[in-house]
Structures are given as structure tokens and as C-alpha cells.
Amino acid sequence: MNNMISIREAAAQAGKEPETIRRGILQGKLPGTPIKSDAGRTNFLIPRRAWDLYMQTGLYPQLLAQHVMQAETIEQGVAYLRAALTD
């Protein structure tokens, strides 16, 4: 199984245009990482598991980490993760 998903595949799954997916990644609103090539072209890496999580829950790893880091205690962070991933 491939660990990455293409922009086109992500766009098809989300029912969006590829440019919308690219823009969402650049804005930090979608899972993925922009990678600049030596030629100045931007390629995008989208981990399949992160994309699947986003499609199922609307959450992505950076957003989950942000919420956990804002918790006042470890227990609150864990509770947030449990609630987010079991809903």
C-alpha cells in the first residue's frame, strides 16, 4: 500500500479542485507538506493516514497537536484526543 496520496486523488475524494487542495495545504488547513524543488516548483506530500483521518473526522495531525498542546493538563489533552477520535 502506498503511504502517500496524490493531490488529484485527494481532490477527487474531497470533491474539490486540485488547486483548492494545494491552497488548503499551504494555508495549514489540510494535511500535507509543501516541498520546494531546486527548480522552484512546489510539490506536495500528503500522508495517506493523515488524509484518511481528515476525511473521516475533519481533523488533521497539526490541528490535533495544537489542541493537545493548549490543554492545561496531560489528562485534558488525552481526553480531547479520545473524544475527537471516537466521535
CSV table of C-alpha atoms in Angstrom, one decimal:
chain,number,residue,atom,x,y,z
A,1,MET,CA,0.0,0.0,0.0
A,2,ASN,CA,1.3,3.5,-0.9
A,3,ASN,CA,1.8,5.7,2.1
A,4,MET,CA,1.1,8.9,0.2
A,5,ILE,CA,-1.9,10.2,-1.7
A,6,SER,CA,-1.7,12.5,-4.7
A,7,ILE,CA,-3.2,15.9,-5.0
A,8,ARG,CA,-5.5,14.6,-7.7
A,9,GLU,CA,-6.7,11.7,-5.6
A,10,ALA,CA,-7.2,13.9,-2.5
A,11,ALA,CA,-9.2,16.4,-4.7
A,12,ALA,CA,-11.4,13.6,-6.1
A,13,GLN,CA,-12.1,12.2,-2.6
A,14,ALA,CA,-13.0,15.6,-1.2
A,15,GLY,CA,-15.0,16.7,-4.3
A,16,LYS,CA,-12.7,19.7,-4.8
A,17,GLU,CA,-10.4,21.0,-7.4
A,18,PRO,CA,-6.7,20.2,-7.1
A,19,GLU,CA,-5.8,23.9,-6.6
A,20,THR,CA,-8.2,24.0,-3.6
A,21,ILE,CA,-6.3,21.1,-2.0
A,22,ARG,CA,-2.9,22.8,-2.7
A,23,ARG,CA,-4.1,26.1,-1.3
A,24,GLY,CA,-5.5,24.3,1.8
A,25,ILE,CA,-2.2,22.6,2.5
A,26,LEU,CA,-0.3,25.9,2.0
A,27,GLN,CA,-2.7,27.6,4.5
A,28,GLY,CA,-2.3,24.8,7.0
A,29,LYS,CA,-6.0,23.9,6.8
A,30,LEU,CA,-5.4,20.5,5.2
A,31,PRO,CA,-2.9,17.7,6.0
A,32,GLY,CA,0.2,17.7,3.8
A,33,THR,CA,3.5,19.3,3.4
A,34,PRO,CA,4.7,21.6,0.5
A,35,ILE,CA,8.2,20.8,-0.8
A,36,LYS,CA,10.1,23.2,-3.0
A,37,SER,CA,12.2,21.7,-5.6
A,38,ASP,CA,15.6,23.1,-6.8
A,39,ALA,CA,13.8,24.3,-9.9
A,40,GLY,CA,11.4,26.3,-7.8
A,41,ARG,CA,8.4,24.0,-8.3
A,42,THR,CA,6.3,23.2,-5.3
A,43,ASN,CA,5.3,19.5,-4.8
A,44,PHE,CA,3.0,18.3,-2.1
A,45,LEU,CA,3.4,15.3,0.2
A,46,ILE,CA,0.1,14.1,1.7
A,47,PRO,CA,0.4,11.1,4.1
A,48,ARG,CA,-2.5,8.7,3.4
A,49,ARG,CA,-3.2,8.1,7.1
A,50,ALA,CA,-3.4,11.9,7.8
A,51,TRP,CA,-5.7,12.4,4.8
A,52,ASP,CA,-7.9,9.4,5.8
A,53,LEU,CA,-8.2,10.9,9.3
A,54,TYR,CA,-9.1,14.3,7.8
A,55,MET,CA,-11.8,12.8,5.5
A,56,GLN,CA,-13.3,10.8,8.4
A,57,THR,CA,-13.2,13.4,11.1
A,58,GLY,CA,-12.3,16.8,9.7
A,59,LEU,CA,-9.2,16.7,11.9
A,60,TYR,CA,-5.6,16.6,10.8
A,61,PRO,CA,-2.4,15.9,12.8
A,62,GLN,CA,-1.4,19.6,13.2
A,63,LEU,CA,-4.8,20.6,14.5
A,64,LEU,CA,-4.9,17.7,16.9
A,65,ALA,CA,-1.4,18.6,18.2
A,66,GLN,CA,-2.4,22.2,18.6
A,67,HIS,CA,-5.5,21.3,20.7
A,68,VAL,CA,-3.5,18.9,22.9
A,69,MET,CA,-0.7,21.5,23.5
A,70,GLN,CA,-3.3,24.0,24.6
A,71,ALA,CA,-4.7,21.7,27.2
A,72,GLU,CA,-3.9,22.7,30.8
A,73,THR,CA,-3.1,19.1,31.8
A,74,ILE,CA,-2.0,15.9,30.1
A,75,GLU,CA,-5.3,14.3,31.1
A,76,GLN,CA,-7.2,17.1,29.3
A,77,GLY,CA,-5.1,16.6,26.2
A,78,VAL,CA,-5.7,12.8,26.3
A,79,ALA,CA,-9.4,13.4,26.8
A,80,TYR,CA,-9.6,15.7,23.8
A,81,LEU,CA,-7.9,13.1,21.6
A,82,ARG,CA,-10.2,10.4,22.8
A,83,ALA,CA,-13.2,12.5,22.1
A,84,ALA,CA,-12.0,13.6,18.8
A,85,LEU,CA,-11.1,10.2,17.5
A,86,THR,CA,-14.1,8.3,18.8
A,87,ASP,CA,-16.9,10.6,17.6
